[in-house]
Short mmCIF file of C-alpha atoms in Angstrom, two decimals:
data_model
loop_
_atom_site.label_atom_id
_atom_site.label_comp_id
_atom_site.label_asym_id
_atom_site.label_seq_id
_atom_site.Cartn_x
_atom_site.Cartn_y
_atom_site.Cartn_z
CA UNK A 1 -88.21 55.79 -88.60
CA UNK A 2 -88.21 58.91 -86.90
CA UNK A 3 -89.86 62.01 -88.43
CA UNK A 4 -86.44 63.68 -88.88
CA UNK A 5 -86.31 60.52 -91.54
CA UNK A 6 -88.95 61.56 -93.71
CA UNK A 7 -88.93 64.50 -96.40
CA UNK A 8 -92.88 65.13 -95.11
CA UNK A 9 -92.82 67.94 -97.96
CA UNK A 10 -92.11 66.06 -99.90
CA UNK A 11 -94.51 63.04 -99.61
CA UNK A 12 -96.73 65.75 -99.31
CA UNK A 13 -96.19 66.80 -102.80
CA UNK A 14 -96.23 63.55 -104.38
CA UNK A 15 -99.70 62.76 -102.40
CA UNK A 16 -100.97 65.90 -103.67
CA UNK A 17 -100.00 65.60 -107.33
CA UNK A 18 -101.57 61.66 -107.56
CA UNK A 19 -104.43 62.83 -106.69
CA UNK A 20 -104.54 66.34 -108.87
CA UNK A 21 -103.66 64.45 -111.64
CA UNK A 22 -105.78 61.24 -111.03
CA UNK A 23 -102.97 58.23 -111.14
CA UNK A 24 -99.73 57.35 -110.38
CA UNK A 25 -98.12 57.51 -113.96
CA UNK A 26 -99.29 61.31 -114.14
CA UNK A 27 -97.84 62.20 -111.07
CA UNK A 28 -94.51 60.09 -111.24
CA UNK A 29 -93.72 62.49 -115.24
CA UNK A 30 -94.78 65.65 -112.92
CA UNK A 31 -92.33 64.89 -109.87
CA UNK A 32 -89.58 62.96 -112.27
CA UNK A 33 -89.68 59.26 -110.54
CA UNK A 34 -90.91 56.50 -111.89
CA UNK A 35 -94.98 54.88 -111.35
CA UNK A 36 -93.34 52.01 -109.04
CA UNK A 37 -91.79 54.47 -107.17
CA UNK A 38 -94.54 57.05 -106.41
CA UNK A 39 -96.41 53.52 -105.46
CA UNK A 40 -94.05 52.53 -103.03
CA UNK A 41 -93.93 56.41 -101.81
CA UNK A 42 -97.51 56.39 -101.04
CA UNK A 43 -97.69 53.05 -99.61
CA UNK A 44 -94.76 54.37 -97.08
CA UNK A 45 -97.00 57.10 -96.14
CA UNK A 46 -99.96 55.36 -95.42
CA UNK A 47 -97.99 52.79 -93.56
CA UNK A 48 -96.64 55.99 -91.41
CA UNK A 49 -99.68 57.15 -90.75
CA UNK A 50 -101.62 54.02 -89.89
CA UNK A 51 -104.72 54.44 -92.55
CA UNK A 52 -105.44 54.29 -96.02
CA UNK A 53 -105.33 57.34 -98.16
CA UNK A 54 -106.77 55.92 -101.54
CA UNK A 55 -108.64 53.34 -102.55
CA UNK A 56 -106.57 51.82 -105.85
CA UNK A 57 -108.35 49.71 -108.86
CA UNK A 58 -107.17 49.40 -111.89
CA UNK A 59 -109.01 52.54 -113.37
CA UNK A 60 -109.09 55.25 -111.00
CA UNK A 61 -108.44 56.18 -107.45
CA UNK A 62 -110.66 57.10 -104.54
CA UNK A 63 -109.49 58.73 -101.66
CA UNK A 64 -110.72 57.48 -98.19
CA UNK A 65 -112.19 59.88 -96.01
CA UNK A 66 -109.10 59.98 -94.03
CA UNK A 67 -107.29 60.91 -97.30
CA UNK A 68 -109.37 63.58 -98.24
CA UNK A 69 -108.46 65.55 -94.88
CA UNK A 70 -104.71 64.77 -95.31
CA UNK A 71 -104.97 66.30 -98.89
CA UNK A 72 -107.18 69.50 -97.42
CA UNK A 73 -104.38 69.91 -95.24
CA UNK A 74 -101.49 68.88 -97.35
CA UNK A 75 -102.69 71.40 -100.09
CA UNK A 76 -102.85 74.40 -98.40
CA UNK A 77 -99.25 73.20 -96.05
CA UNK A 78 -97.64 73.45 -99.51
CA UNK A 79 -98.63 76.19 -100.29
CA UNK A 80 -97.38 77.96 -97.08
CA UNK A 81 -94.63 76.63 -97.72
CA UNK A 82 -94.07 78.14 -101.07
CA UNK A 83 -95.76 81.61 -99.90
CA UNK A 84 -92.77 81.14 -97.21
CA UNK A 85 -90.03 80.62 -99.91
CA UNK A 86 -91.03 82.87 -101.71
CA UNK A 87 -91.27 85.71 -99.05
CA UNK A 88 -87.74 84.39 -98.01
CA UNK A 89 -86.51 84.88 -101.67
CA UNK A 90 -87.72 88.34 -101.56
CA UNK A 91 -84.55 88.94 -98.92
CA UNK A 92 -82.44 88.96 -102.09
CA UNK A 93 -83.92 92.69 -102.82
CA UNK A 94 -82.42 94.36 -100.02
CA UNK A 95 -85.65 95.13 -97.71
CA UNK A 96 -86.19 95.59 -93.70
CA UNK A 97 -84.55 97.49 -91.20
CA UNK A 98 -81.07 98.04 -91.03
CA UNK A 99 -79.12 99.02 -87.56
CA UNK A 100 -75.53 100.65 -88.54
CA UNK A 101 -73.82 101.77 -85.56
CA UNK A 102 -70.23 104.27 -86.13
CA UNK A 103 -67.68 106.17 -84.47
CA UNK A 104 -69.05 110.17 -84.56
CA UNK A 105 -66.13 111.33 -86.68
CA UNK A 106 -67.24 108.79 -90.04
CA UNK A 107 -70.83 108.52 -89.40
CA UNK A 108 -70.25 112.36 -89.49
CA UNK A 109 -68.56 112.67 -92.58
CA UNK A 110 -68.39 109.60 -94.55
CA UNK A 111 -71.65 107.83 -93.30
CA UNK A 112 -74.36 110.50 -93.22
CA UNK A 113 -73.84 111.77 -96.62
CA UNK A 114 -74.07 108.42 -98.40
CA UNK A 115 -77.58 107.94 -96.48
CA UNK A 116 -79.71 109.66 -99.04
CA UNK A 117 -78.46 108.16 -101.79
CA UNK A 118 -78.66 104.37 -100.31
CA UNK A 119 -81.69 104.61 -99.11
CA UNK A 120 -82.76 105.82 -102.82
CA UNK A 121 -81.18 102.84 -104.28
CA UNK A 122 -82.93 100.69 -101.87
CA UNK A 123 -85.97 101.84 -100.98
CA UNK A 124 -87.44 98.72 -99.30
CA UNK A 125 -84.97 99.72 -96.26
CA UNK A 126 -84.51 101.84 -93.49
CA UNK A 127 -82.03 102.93 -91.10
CA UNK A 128 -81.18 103.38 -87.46
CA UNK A 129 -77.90 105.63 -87.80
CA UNK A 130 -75.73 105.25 -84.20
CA UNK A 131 -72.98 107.30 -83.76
CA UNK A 132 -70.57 106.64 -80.50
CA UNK A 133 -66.76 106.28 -80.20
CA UNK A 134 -67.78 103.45 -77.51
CA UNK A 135 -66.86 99.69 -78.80
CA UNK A 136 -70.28 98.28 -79.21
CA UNK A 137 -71.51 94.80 -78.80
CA UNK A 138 -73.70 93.98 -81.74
CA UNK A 139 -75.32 91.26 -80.05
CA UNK A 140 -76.50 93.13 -77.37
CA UNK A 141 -76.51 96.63 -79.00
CA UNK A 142 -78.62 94.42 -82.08
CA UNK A 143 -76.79 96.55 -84.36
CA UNK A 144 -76.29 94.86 -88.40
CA UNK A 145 -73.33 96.50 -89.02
CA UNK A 146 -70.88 99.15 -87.14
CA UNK A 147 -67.86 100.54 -88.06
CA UNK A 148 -64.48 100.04 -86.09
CA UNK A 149 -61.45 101.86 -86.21
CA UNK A 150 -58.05 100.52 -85.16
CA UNK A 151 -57.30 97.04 -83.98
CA UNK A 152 -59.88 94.59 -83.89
CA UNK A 153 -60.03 92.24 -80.54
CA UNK A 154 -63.21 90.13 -81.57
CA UNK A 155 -62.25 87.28 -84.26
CA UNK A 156 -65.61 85.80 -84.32
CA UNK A 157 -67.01 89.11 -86.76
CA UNK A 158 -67.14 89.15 -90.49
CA UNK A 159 -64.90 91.84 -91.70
CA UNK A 160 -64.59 94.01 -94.62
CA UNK A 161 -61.67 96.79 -94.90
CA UNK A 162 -62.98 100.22 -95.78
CA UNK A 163 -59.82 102.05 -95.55
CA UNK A 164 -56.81 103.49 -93.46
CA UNK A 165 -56.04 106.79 -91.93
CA UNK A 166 -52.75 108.46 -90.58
CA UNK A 167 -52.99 109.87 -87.47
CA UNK A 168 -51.81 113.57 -86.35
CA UNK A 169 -50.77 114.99 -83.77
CA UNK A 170 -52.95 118.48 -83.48
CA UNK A 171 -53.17 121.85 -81.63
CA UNK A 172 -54.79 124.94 -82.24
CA UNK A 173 -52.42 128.31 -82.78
CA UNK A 174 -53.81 129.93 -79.80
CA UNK A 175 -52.39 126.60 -77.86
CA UNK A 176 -48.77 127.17 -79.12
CA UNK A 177 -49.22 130.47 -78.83
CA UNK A 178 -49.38 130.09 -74.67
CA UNK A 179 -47.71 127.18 -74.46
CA UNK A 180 -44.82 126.99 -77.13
CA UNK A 181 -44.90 124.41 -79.67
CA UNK A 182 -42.85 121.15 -78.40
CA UNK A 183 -39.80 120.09 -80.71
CA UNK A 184 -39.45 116.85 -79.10
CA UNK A 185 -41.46 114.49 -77.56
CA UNK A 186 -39.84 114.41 -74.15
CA UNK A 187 -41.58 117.99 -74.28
CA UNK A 188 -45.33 116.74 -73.86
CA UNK A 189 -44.35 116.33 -70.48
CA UNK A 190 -45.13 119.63 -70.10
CA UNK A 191 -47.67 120.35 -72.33
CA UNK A 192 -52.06 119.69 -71.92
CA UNK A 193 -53.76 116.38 -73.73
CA UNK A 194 -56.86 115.79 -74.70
CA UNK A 195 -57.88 112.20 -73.91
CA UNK A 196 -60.48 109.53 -74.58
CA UNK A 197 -63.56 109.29 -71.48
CA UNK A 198 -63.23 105.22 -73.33
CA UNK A 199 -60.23 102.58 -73.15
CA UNK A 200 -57.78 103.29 -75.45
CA UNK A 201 -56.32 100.05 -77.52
CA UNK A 202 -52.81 102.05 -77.51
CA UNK A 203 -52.24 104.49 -74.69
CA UNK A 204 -49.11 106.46 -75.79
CA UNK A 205 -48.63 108.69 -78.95
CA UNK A 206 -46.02 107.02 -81.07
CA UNK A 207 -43.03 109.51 -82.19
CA UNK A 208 -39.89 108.33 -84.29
CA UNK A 209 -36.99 109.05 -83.02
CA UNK A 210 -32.77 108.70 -82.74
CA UNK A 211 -31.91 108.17 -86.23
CA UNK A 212 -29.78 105.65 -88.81
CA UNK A 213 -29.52 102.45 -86.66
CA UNK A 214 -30.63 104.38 -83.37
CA UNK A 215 -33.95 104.93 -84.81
CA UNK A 216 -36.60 103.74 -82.58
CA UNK A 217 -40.28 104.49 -81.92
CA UNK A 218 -40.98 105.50 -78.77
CA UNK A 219 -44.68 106.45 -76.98
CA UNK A 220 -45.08 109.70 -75.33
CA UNK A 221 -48.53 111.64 -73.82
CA UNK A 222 -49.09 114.60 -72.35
CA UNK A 223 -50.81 114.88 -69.05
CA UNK A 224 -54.62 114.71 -69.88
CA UNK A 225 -56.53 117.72 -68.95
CA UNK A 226 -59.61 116.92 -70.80
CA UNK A 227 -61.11 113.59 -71.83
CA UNK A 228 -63.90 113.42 -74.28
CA UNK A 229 -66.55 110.40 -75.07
CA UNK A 230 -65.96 110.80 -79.13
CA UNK A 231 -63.38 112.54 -81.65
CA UNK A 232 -65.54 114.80 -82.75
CA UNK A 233 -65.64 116.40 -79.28
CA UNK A 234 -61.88 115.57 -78.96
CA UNK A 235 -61.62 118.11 -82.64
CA UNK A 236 -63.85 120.83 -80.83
CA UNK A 237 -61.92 120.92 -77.68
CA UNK A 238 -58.71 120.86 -79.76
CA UNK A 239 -60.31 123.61 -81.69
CA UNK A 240 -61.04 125.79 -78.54
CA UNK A 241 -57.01 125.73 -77.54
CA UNK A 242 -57.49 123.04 -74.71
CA UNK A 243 -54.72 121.09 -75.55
CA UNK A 244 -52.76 118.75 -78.20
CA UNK A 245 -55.18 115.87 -79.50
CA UNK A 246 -54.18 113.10 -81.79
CA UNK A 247 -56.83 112.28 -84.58
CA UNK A 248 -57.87 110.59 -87.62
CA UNK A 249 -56.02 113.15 -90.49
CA UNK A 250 -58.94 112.92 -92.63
CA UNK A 251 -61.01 114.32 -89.03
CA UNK A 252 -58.85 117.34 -88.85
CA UNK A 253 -58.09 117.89 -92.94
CA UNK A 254 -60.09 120.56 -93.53
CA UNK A 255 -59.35 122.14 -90.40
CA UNK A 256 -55.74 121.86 -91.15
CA UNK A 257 -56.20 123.34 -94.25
CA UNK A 258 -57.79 126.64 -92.68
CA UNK A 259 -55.15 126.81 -90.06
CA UNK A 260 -57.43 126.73 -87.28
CA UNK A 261 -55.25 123.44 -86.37
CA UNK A 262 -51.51 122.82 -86.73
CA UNK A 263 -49.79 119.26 -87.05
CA UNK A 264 -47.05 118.73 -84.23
CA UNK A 265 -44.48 116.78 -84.20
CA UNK A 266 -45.05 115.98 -87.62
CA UNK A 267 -41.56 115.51 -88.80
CA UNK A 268 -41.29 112.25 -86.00
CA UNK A 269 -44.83 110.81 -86.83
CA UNK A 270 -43.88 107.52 -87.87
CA UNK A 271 -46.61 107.37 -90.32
CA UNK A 272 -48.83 105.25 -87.87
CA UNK A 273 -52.34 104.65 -89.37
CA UNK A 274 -55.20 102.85 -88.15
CA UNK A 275 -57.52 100.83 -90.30
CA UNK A 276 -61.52 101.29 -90.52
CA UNK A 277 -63.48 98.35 -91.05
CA UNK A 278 -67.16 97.44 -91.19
CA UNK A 279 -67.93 94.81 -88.85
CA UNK A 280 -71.09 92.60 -88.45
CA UNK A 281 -71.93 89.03 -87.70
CA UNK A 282 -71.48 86.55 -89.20
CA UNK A 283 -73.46 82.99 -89.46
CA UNK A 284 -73.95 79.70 -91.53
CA UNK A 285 -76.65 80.81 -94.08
CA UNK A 286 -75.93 83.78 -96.21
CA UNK A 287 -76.08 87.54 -95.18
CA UNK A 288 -79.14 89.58 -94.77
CA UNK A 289 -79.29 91.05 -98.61
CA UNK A 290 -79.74 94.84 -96.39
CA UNK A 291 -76.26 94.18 -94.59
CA UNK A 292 -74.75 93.07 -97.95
CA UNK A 293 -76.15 95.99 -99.70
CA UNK A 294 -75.35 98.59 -97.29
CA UNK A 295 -71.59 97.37 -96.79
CA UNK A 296 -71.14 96.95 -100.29
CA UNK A 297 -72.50 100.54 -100.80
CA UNK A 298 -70.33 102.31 -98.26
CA UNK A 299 -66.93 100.40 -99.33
CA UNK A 300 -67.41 101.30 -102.88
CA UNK A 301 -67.70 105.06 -101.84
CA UNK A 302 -65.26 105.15 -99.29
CA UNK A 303 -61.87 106.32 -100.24
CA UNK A 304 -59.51 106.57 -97.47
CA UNK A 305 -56.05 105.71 -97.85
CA UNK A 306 -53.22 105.78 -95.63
CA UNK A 307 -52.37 109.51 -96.38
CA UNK A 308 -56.17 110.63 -95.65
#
């Protein structure tokens, strides 16, 4: 019999509890068997082992020598094992440190304010906050979580939906000003883009167009004059009348809203949105309770929909 045979632990126990409780009919009511069977147990071990553990008469037992350092030993292995449990147990109170890693434009305004108040409700956790546009691996990144917009490529992540946005098409008024405001999107030929420093999953801006049973979606882009690493930069330099950028609505809302950026194209937007999702891995035991928590947290608070 090979050791991957024997529940040790157990034996273990059952040793340990005949001898706490001075007889085999004690310790087979503790550990639910029956007095044959905690005999036969015992005997098993000591056959494993080569040596006698007790010495049996028909009024008490007497441990050898040899069984007097197996139960030393076997006492305090149980109860490492129990500290170990129950240390292990403890994981169901979200605890430890938790590595989120986001694109700028949610870590910087969906992510960052919900911090404060997770890391009240949980205060056996902390956080490494990592914002980059770049797809991350989380392997080698060791990230817990990060948050994905757009189509997802990798099939072997856990997944949970956190919302959709619409896109938009964007340019400052100083940028139409100079350069006239297309009405079509054959006229991006002959306008300035801002582009992405990153690959793109979808390299053209979609536009609707035709109409009836012509209607068809077609991609256009105008040539790039500026690329930046993340859409928050992408914003800025659409801000500073660089060129037309297409971005997350709820990026550019506020903006809109002020009029320091103007939707183009609007009326052909097909309605395009791209979903956000938390990502992390995924295994055969059950989550880390501090990735549960945390993506639990942020999808209750998150409202995006497809018209944000």
């Amino acid at each position: 019999m090979t050791r991957t045979d024997v529940n040790r632990a157990a034996e273990m126990e059952v040793f340990a509890r005949v001898v706490d409780l001075g007889g085999f009919t004690a310790a087979a009511r503790a550990c639910g068997l029956t007095p044959s069977g905690v005999s036969k147990l015992i005997t098993r071990l000591e056959t494993r082992l080569g040596t006698r553990l007790i010495h049996r008469s028909t009024r008490r037992l007497n441990l050898t020598p040899e069984g007097q350092a197996f139960y030393a030993r076997a006492v305090r292995i149980l109860g490492e094992m129990e500290e170990a449990e129950r240390e292990a147990s403890a994981g169901a109170t979200p605890r430890g440190h938790l590595r989120v890693n986001s694109n700028v434009p949610f870590g910087m305004r969906h992510l960052i304010p919900l911090v404060p108040e997770f890391l009240a409700a949980h205060p056996g956790v902390t956080v490494d906050l990592v914002l980059s546009d770049a797809v991350v691996d989380l392997m080698e990144e060791r990230a817990d979580v990060a948050i994905r917009t757009g189509p997802l490529r990798d099939s072997s992540l856990m997944i949970r939906k956190l919302g959709s946005t619409r896109m938009v098409v964007v340019a400052s008024p100083a940028y139409l000003e100079r350069h006239g405001t297309p009405g079509h999107p054959d006229e991006l030929a002959r306008h300035r883009g801002i582009g992405w420093t990153f690959p793109r999953a979808i390299g053209g801006w979609p536009f609707r167009t035709g109409g009836g049973i012509d209607e068809q979606i077609e991609e256009h882009v105008p040539p790039i004059v500026a690329r930046a690493s993340n859409g928050d930069a992408a914003r800025l330099l659409a801000l500073g009348g660089v060129g037309l950028a297409r971005l997350a609505r709820f990026q550019v809302e506020t903006d809109i809203a002020a009029g320091a950026l103007v939707p183009v194209l609007d009326h052909m937007n097909p309605g395009g949105s791209e979903d956000i999702h938390a990502v992390y891995l995924g295994g055969p035991g059950p989550l880390p309770a501090r990735v549960r928590a945390f993506v639990d947290f942020v999808a209750g608070r998150c409202q995006l929909s497809d018209a944000s």
